[in-house]
Short mmCIF file of C-alpha atoms in Angstrom, two decimals:
data_model
loop_
_atom_site.label_atom_id
_atom_site.label_comp_id
_atom_site.label_asym_id
_atom_site.label_seq_id
_atom_site.Cartn_x
_atom_site.Cartn_y
_atom_site.Cartn_z
CA MET A 1 82.94 94.17 92.58
CA ARG A 2 86.62 93.39 93.10
CA ILE A 3 89.34 96.00 92.59
CA ALA A 4 93.10 95.30 92.57
CA PHE A 5 95.56 98.01 93.63
CA ILE A 6 99.27 98.06 92.84
CA SER A 7 101.80 100.84 93.34
CA ASP A 8 105.45 101.81 93.14
CA THR A 9 106.43 99.12 90.65
CA HIS A 10 109.52 101.16 89.66
CA PHE A 11 110.06 99.57 86.25
CA GLY A 12 113.73 99.91 85.32
CA PHE A 13 115.03 99.88 88.88
CA GLY A 14 118.33 98.06 89.41
CA ARG A 15 119.48 98.25 85.80
CA GLY A 16 122.83 96.53 85.34
CA THR A 17 122.67 94.75 88.71
CA GLU A 18 121.49 91.38 89.99
CA ARG A 19 118.24 93.09 90.97
CA GLU A 20 117.20 94.37 87.54
CA GLN A 21 114.57 91.63 87.04
CA ASP A 22 112.99 92.06 90.49
CA CYS A 23 110.62 94.86 89.49
CA TRP A 24 109.31 92.88 86.52
CA GLU A 25 108.95 89.49 88.16
CA THR A 26 106.81 90.77 91.02
CA VAL A 27 104.41 92.65 88.72
CA GLU A 28 104.18 89.70 86.33
CA GLU A 29 103.17 87.59 89.33
CA ALA A 30 100.71 90.26 90.47
CA VAL A 31 99.04 90.45 87.05
CA ARG A 32 98.73 86.66 86.85
CA ARG A 33 97.19 86.41 90.32
CA ILE A 34 94.89 89.38 89.74
CA HIS A 35 93.40 87.48 86.80
CA GLU A 36 93.19 84.28 88.85
CA MET A 37 91.32 86.16 91.58
CA GLU A 38 88.87 87.44 88.95
CA CYS A 39 89.33 91.12 89.71
CA ASP A 40 87.26 93.61 87.73
CA LEU A 41 89.61 96.61 87.69
CA ILE A 42 93.28 97.45 88.37
CA VAL A 43 94.36 100.79 89.85
CA HIS A 44 98.04 101.85 89.87
CA ALA A 45 98.89 104.50 92.48
CA GLY A 46 102.03 105.95 90.88
CA ASP A 47 105.75 105.40 90.25
CA MET A 48 105.10 102.87 87.52
CA PHE A 49 108.59 103.66 86.22
CA ASP A 50 111.72 104.38 88.23
CA ILE A 51 112.81 107.35 86.12
CA LYS A 52 111.02 110.05 84.15
CA LEU A 53 112.66 109.05 80.84
CA PRO A 54 112.57 105.23 80.79
CA ARG A 55 114.80 103.23 78.49
CA PRO A 56 113.05 101.97 75.33
CA GLU A 57 113.55 98.42 76.63
CA ASP A 58 111.57 99.20 79.79
CA TRP A 59 108.90 101.07 77.86
CA SER A 60 108.53 98.09 75.50
CA ARG A 61 108.38 95.53 78.29
CA ALA A 62 105.72 97.50 80.16
CA LEU A 63 103.71 97.77 76.95
CA GLN A 64 103.90 94.01 76.41
CA LEU A 65 102.97 93.27 80.02
CA PHE A 66 99.94 95.53 80.19
CA SER A 67 98.70 94.62 76.71
CA LYS A 68 97.88 91.18 78.13
CA LEU A 69 95.41 92.61 80.64
CA LYS A 70 91.84 91.43 80.23
CA ILE A 71 90.30 94.01 82.55
CA PRO A 72 90.31 97.84 82.74
CA PHE A 73 93.44 99.46 84.16
CA VAL A 74 93.86 103.07 85.35
CA ALA A 75 96.99 104.82 86.66
CA ILE A 76 98.38 108.10 87.98
CA HIS A 77 101.99 109.31 87.82
CA GLY A 78 104.35 109.46 90.78
CA ASN A 79 107.30 111.60 91.83
CA HIS A 80 109.78 109.49 89.84
CA GLU A 81 107.83 110.19 86.64
CA ARG A 82 106.91 113.84 87.03
CA ARG A 83 108.17 116.12 84.28
CA GLY A 84 108.05 119.85 83.78
CA ARG A 85 105.19 121.96 82.50
CA GLY A 86 104.22 121.09 78.93
CA LEU A 87 106.16 117.80 78.87
CA THR A 88 104.61 114.34 78.72
CA ASN A 89 105.40 111.99 81.60
CA PRO A 90 105.96 108.29 80.78
CA VAL A 91 102.69 107.08 82.33
CA ASP A 92 100.67 109.55 80.30
CA GLY A 93 102.70 108.68 77.22
CA LEU A 94 102.24 104.93 77.59
CA SER A 95 98.51 105.39 78.14
CA LYS A 96 98.29 106.87 74.63
CA SER A 97 98.65 103.30 73.37
CA GLY A 98 95.13 102.70 74.65
CA ILE A 99 96.03 99.78 76.92
CA PHE A 100 95.15 101.69 80.10
CA ASP A 101 93.70 104.99 81.29
CA TYR A 102 95.65 107.87 82.84
CA VAL A 103 94.02 110.33 85.22
CA ASN A 104 95.50 113.51 86.66
CA ALA A 105 93.23 115.94 88.50
CA SER A 106 90.42 114.09 86.75
CA HIS A 107 88.32 110.95 87.07
CA LYS A 108 87.26 107.94 85.05
CA ILE A 109 84.01 105.99 85.50
CA TYR A 110 83.85 102.22 84.96
CA THR A 111 80.71 100.12 84.76
CA ILE A 112 81.10 96.65 86.24
CA GLY A 113 77.95 94.61 85.89
CA ASP A 114 75.22 96.75 87.37
CA GLU A 115 77.70 98.75 89.49
CA ARG A 116 79.74 101.85 88.75
CA VAL A 117 83.10 102.87 90.19
CA ALA A 118 84.60 106.34 89.76
CA VAL A 119 88.38 106.55 90.11
CA HIS A 120 89.50 110.11 90.89
CA GLY A 121 93.26 110.55 90.65
CA ILE A 122 95.98 113.17 90.86
CA GLY A 123 99.69 112.58 90.28
CA TRP A 124 102.54 113.69 92.53
CA VAL A 125 103.20 117.37 93.14
CA PRO A 126 105.93 118.87 95.37
CA GLU A 127 105.01 118.11 98.97
CA ALA A 128 104.90 121.74 100.08
CA TYR A 129 102.07 122.44 97.62
CA ALA A 130 100.10 119.19 97.79
CA ARG A 131 97.50 120.55 100.21
CA ASP A 132 96.84 123.66 98.12
CA VAL A 133 96.75 121.71 94.85
CA LEU A 134 94.26 119.20 96.25
CA ALA A 135 92.07 122.00 97.59
CA GLN A 136 92.18 123.81 94.25
CA TRP A 137 91.25 120.64 92.35
CA ASN A 138 88.44 120.03 94.85
CA PRO A 139 87.21 116.67 93.48
CA LYS A 140 83.56 115.76 93.99
CA PRO A 141 82.15 112.22 94.26
CA VAL A 142 80.07 110.94 91.35
CA GLU A 143 76.51 110.23 92.42
CA GLY A 144 75.48 106.60 92.18
CA ALA A 145 79.05 105.28 92.00
CA PHE A 146 81.64 103.84 94.38
CA ASN A 147 84.14 106.71 94.55
CA VAL A 148 87.87 106.10 95.05
CA LEU A 149 90.37 108.96 95.48
CA VAL A 150 93.94 108.03 94.47
CA LEU A 151 97.05 110.11 95.29
CA HIS A 152 100.83 109.72 95.36
CA GLN A 153 102.00 111.91 98.24
CA SER A 154 103.47 111.90 101.72
CA ILE A 155 100.56 112.23 104.14
CA ALA A 156 101.00 112.87 107.85
CA PRO A 157 101.37 110.85 110.01
CA PHE A 158 102.73 108.53 107.28
CA ILE A 159 105.86 110.51 106.53
CA TYR A 160 107.88 109.00 103.69
CA ASN A 161 110.48 111.77 103.55
CA PRO A 162 111.26 113.69 106.76
CA ILE A 163 113.69 115.91 104.84
CA ASP A 164 110.74 117.43 102.96
CA PRO A 165 107.75 117.04 105.32
CA PRO A 166 104.24 116.64 103.92
CA SER A 167 101.70 119.44 103.81
CA LEU A 168 98.84 116.95 103.62
CA LYS A 169 97.16 115.35 106.61
CA LEU A 170 94.39 112.78 106.76
CA GLU A 171 91.89 115.47 107.67
CA ASP A 172 92.77 117.31 104.44
CA MET A 173 91.24 114.54 102.36
CA PRO A 174 88.05 115.79 100.64
CA SER A 175 84.96 114.27 102.22
CA GLY A 176 82.33 112.15 100.53
CA PHE A 177 84.54 109.46 99.00
CA ASP A 178 84.06 105.77 99.69
CA MET A 179 87.77 104.99 99.80
CA TYR A 180 91.09 106.87 99.87
CA VAL A 181 94.22 105.33 98.34
CA ASP A 182 97.81 106.55 98.44
CA GLY A 183 101.04 105.41 96.78
CA HIS A 184 104.58 106.77 97.36
CA ILE A 185 105.07 105.16 100.78
CA HIS A 186 106.41 101.65 100.28
CA GLU A 187 104.88 99.94 103.32
CA HIS A 188 101.24 98.82 103.16
CA GLN A 189 99.10 100.42 105.88
CA THR A 190 95.42 101.04 106.51
CA THR A 191 93.47 103.51 108.63
CA SER A 192 90.44 105.73 108.02
CA ALA A 193 89.63 109.24 106.79
CA HIS A 194 86.20 110.80 107.32
CA GLY A 195 85.02 107.40 108.54
CA LYS A 196 86.00 105.65 105.30
CA PRO A 197 88.94 103.34 104.52
CA PHE A 198 92.28 105.01 103.85
CA MET A 199 94.91 102.69 102.40
CA ILE A 200 98.58 102.99 101.53
CA VAL A 201 99.06 100.35 98.85
CA GLY A 202 102.77 99.67 99.36
CA SER A 203 105.37 98.82 96.72
CA THR A 204 105.89 95.64 94.73
CA VAL A 205 109.69 95.90 94.77
CA THR A 206 112.34 96.82 97.33
CA THR A 207 114.25 99.95 96.34
CA GLN A 208 115.70 100.79 99.78
CA VAL A 209 117.10 98.28 102.24
CA ASN A 210 115.99 99.49 105.66
CA LYS A 211 114.11 98.41 108.77
CA ALA A 212 110.66 99.20 107.34
CA GLU A 213 111.30 97.22 104.15
CA ALA A 214 112.53 94.24 106.16
CA ALA A 215 109.41 94.26 108.34
CA ASN A 216 106.91 94.46 105.45
CA GLU A 217 106.65 91.90 102.68
CA LYS A 218 106.05 93.09 99.13
CA SER A 219 102.46 92.79 98.00
CA PHE A 220 99.49 94.10 96.07
CA VAL A 221 96.01 94.69 97.47
CA VAL A 222 92.58 93.36 96.53
CA VAL A 223 89.46 95.18 97.72
CA ASP A 224 86.03 93.57 97.60
CA VAL A 225 83.14 96.03 97.46
CA GLU A 226 79.62 94.93 98.31
CA ASP A 227 76.73 97.25 99.16
CA GLY A 228 79.20 100.10 99.67
CA GLN A 229 81.24 98.12 102.21
CA THR A 230 84.88 97.22 101.62
CA LYS A 231 87.03 94.24 102.53
CA ILE A 232 90.76 94.90 102.10
CA ARG A 233 93.14 91.99 101.51
CA LYS A 234 96.91 92.27 101.29
CA VAL A 235 98.28 89.67 98.85
CA PRO A 236 101.98 88.83 99.42
CA LEU A 237 104.18 88.41 96.35
CA ASN A 238 106.08 85.14 96.45
CA SER A 239 108.58 86.28 93.82
CA ALA A 240 109.77 89.25 95.89
CA ARG A 241 113.33 89.16 97.15
CA ARG A 242 113.60 88.77 100.92
CA VAL A 243 115.00 91.67 102.93
CA PHE A 244 116.84 91.58 106.26
CA TYR A 245 117.97 94.55 108.32
CA THR A 246 119.69 94.68 111.68
CA GLU A 247 121.65 97.08 113.84
CA ILE A 248 124.56 95.70 115.84
CA ALA A 249 125.42 97.77 118.90
CA ILE A 250 129.06 98.10 119.91
CA ASP A 251 130.80 99.80 122.82
CA ASN A 252 134.57 99.93 122.37
CA HIS A 253 134.52 96.46 120.80
CA ARG A 254 137.72 95.45 119.09
CA PRO A 255 137.57 95.13 115.28
CA ALA A 256 137.89 91.34 115.42
CA GLU A 257 134.95 91.12 117.85
CA ILE A 258 132.78 93.27 115.60
CA LYS A 259 133.57 91.13 112.57
CA LYS A 260 132.66 88.00 114.52
CA LEU A 261 129.27 89.48 115.52
CA VAL A 262 128.50 90.31 111.90
CA GLU A 263 129.53 86.87 110.63
CA SER A 264 127.37 85.21 113.28
CA TYR A 265 124.31 87.19 112.17
CA LEU A 266 124.93 86.46 108.49
CA ASP A 267 125.38 82.74 109.04
CA ASP A 268 122.16 82.60 111.06
CA VAL A 269 120.14 84.33 108.32
CA LEU A 270 121.71 82.35 105.49
CA ASN A 271 121.05 79.04 107.21
CA LYS A 272 117.64 79.16 105.47
CA HIS A 273 116.84 78.50 101.81
CA PHE A 274 116.03 81.39 99.47
CA ASP A 275 114.98 81.27 95.83
CA LYS A 276 116.84 84.54 95.30
CA LYS A 277 119.81 85.97 97.12
CA PRO A 278 118.35 87.96 100.03
CA LEU A 279 119.08 91.64 100.54
CA ILE A 280 120.89 92.13 103.85
CA ARG A 281 121.65 95.48 105.41
CA ILE A 282 123.76 95.63 108.59
CA ARG A 283 124.35 98.85 110.47
CA ILE A 284 127.04 99.12 113.14
CA VAL A 285 125.98 101.54 115.87
CA GLY A 286 128.00 102.80 118.82
CA ARG A 287 131.60 103.67 119.64
CA LEU A 288 134.87 102.23 118.42
CA PRO A 289 137.98 102.10 120.60
CA GLN A 290 140.02 105.29 120.49
CA GLY A 291 142.26 105.40 117.46
CA GLN A 292 140.20 102.86 115.52
CA SER A 293 138.09 103.57 112.43
CA PHE A 294 135.42 101.64 110.56
CA SER A 295 137.94 100.51 107.95
CA ASP A 296 139.90 98.68 110.68
CA THR A 297 137.02 96.21 111.17
CA GLY A 298 137.57 94.53 107.81
CA LEU A 299 133.80 94.40 107.30
CA ASN A 300 134.01 95.61 103.71
CA GLU A 301 135.85 92.39 102.87
CA LEU A 302 132.78 90.39 103.92
CA LYS A 303 130.84 91.68 100.92
CA ASP A 304 133.14 89.67 98.66
CA ALA A 305 133.15 86.68 100.99
CA TYR A 306 129.34 86.43 100.97
CA THR A 307 128.70 87.60 97.41
CA GLY A 308 127.55 84.17 96.27
CA ARG A 309 124.96 83.89 99.04
CA CYS A 310 123.42 87.35 99.50
CA LEU A 311 123.43 90.98 98.42
CA LEU A 312 125.11 92.57 101.41
CA SER A 313 125.58 96.18 102.47
CA ILE A 314 127.23 97.26 105.72
CA GLY A 315 127.10 100.78 107.11
CA SER A 316 127.76 102.51 110.38
CA LYS A 317 126.49 105.19 112.71
CA LEU A 318 129.48 105.75 114.94
CA SER A 319 130.15 108.51 117.42
CA GLU A 320 133.03 109.72 115.28
CA ASP A 321 130.81 110.25 112.23
CA THR A 322 130.58 113.88 111.16
CA PHE A 323 127.33 115.74 110.67
CA GLU A 324 128.02 116.05 106.95
CA HIS A 325 128.45 112.29 106.61
CA GLY A 326 125.19 111.68 108.45
CA ALA A 327 123.29 114.20 106.34
CA LEU A 328 124.55 112.72 103.09
CA GLN A 329 123.69 109.22 104.27
CA GLU A 330 120.17 110.36 105.17
CA VAL A 331 119.62 111.87 101.72
CA ARG A 332 120.99 108.73 100.10
CA GLU A 333 118.74 106.44 102.13
CA GLN A 334 115.68 108.61 101.42
CA ARG A 335 116.40 108.17 97.70
CA LEU A 336 115.01 111.55 96.70
CA SER A 337 114.09 112.16 93.09
CA VAL A 338 115.98 114.92 91.31
CA ASP A 339 112.89 117.14 91.37
CA GLU A 340 112.36 116.65 95.11
CA LEU A 341 116.00 117.41 95.90
CA GLY A 342 116.01 120.38 93.54
CA PHE A 343 112.87 121.88 95.07
CA ARG A 344 114.29 121.49 98.55
CA LEU A 345 117.70 123.00 97.77
CA LEU A 346 116.29 125.94 95.82
CA ARG A 347 113.73 126.72 98.52
CA GLU A 348 116.41 126.63 101.25
CA PHE A 349 118.74 128.85 99.21
CA LEU A 350 116.08 131.49 98.60
CA ALA A 351 115.08 131.39 102.27
CA GLN A 352 118.70 132.03 103.27
CA GLN A 353 118.78 134.99 100.89
CA LYS A 354 115.53 136.28 102.44
CA SER A 355 114.13 136.36 98.93
CA LYS A 356 110.46 136.89 98.17
CA PHE A 357 110.73 134.97 94.89
CA ARG A 358 108.14 132.23 94.34
CA PHE A 359 110.72 129.50 94.01
CA GLU A 360 108.26 127.05 92.46
CA ASP A 361 107.84 129.40 89.47
CA ILE A 362 111.60 129.69 89.02
CA PHE A 363 112.08 125.96 89.41
CA GLU A 364 109.41 125.14 86.81
CA HIS A 365 111.24 127.32 84.26
CA LEU A 366 114.54 125.60 85.03
CA VAL A 367 113.01 122.12 84.78
CA ASP A 368 111.57 123.09 81.40
CA GLY A 369 115.05 124.21 80.27
CA ASP A 370 113.85 127.81 80.08
CA ALA A 371 116.72 129.71 81.70
CA GLU A 372 115.56 132.96 80.10
CA GLY A 373 112.08 132.51 81.62
CA ALA A 374 113.61 131.91 85.04
CA LEU A 375 115.67 135.09 84.73
CA VAL A 376 112.64 137.12 83.64
CA ALA A 377 110.63 135.78 86.60
CA MET A 378 113.41 136.71 89.02
CA LEU A 379 113.89 140.19 87.58
CA SER A 380 110.14 140.84 87.55
CA GLU A 381 109.86 139.79 91.18
CA LYS A 382 112.89 141.91 92.09
CA ALA A 383 111.39 144.96 90.39
CA ALA A 384 108.16 144.49 92.34
CA GLU A 385 110.13 144.78 95.60
CA HIS A 386 111.31 148.32 94.76
CA GLY A 387 109.67 151.61 93.99
CA PRO A 388 110.42 153.80 90.97
CA ALA A 389 113.62 155.07 92.55
CA GLY A 390 114.83 151.62 93.52
CA VAL A 391 113.66 152.03 97.11
CA PRO A 392 112.23 148.85 98.69
CA ILE A 393 108.43 149.01 98.99
#
């Protein structure tokens, strides 16, 4: 039995830019090669789409792509697709076409020849509650089948988002499964949980240009299963855009010297041939001479000078940078979804107010557009904190 895993395809990413075809071209290649490798099943570990309300053009293209599949396909939703209570997320919605299966706190059994595989899956939930939600679901392996558990979460020590740390650890995985699979984190990695393979699939497209993305090529994964044993193969995607990241250290360098260092690095990278313009991220780290600022280096002008050869971004981490600038840059680089950022900000605000409100309940009402429900929840909780005479209990 041969199972293909893909994740974090982010359909719709890069709309209106030179990168808008990247997400499609890599998955089209993956689907073609999955068929060539004669896989029996495809599992998608979340973030099929880049936003929770995809454009009709992206919805239609995904429908056309997956309608060509000749083998079963099952998927979960990710953080970019999660919607509020009672609303249909795009993965669930697209699955209603019948071209693939959607699982969420449920499982689906597939018969392949004389073998059975049970895919147990649960979509993304806010990180602070992932451990409790998984424990409450409490999935159990199906007897006589190869059981795969699929999630889309940050899991320690693989921390995708240090701003909102994970509640899940490897030891929190329910025991008894033959394989554990996680999406969300964009770099492919493997380890073990309860003595069984634990795999982070990795993304098929670059959405953030950073050191980790530059060090890990885009790919999908093929797993061969024989007599309960697994062989994991990472399959690089040739159509993926190349990524380069470097940090250039300075110590009171003059602006002209800094510009020369950057140009030297760029010319060295671009001395090679690329089918697509590579993504290049350069970060200037250190201290500028007194009285000088980043704008004095003229580095922003290089973006125009090299626009025909690469997709260039240049940033800095200089000693003069303020805390606020650094915090905003960190949030930007983490590329939080609106839900993730909203959960974090609301939780921090209520903590500062020393409130006993269950912020997740309030947030769910707000996400659903139910402002009245949020107000009722807050007033009910407030009333519970006081006795009949308004005295705190």
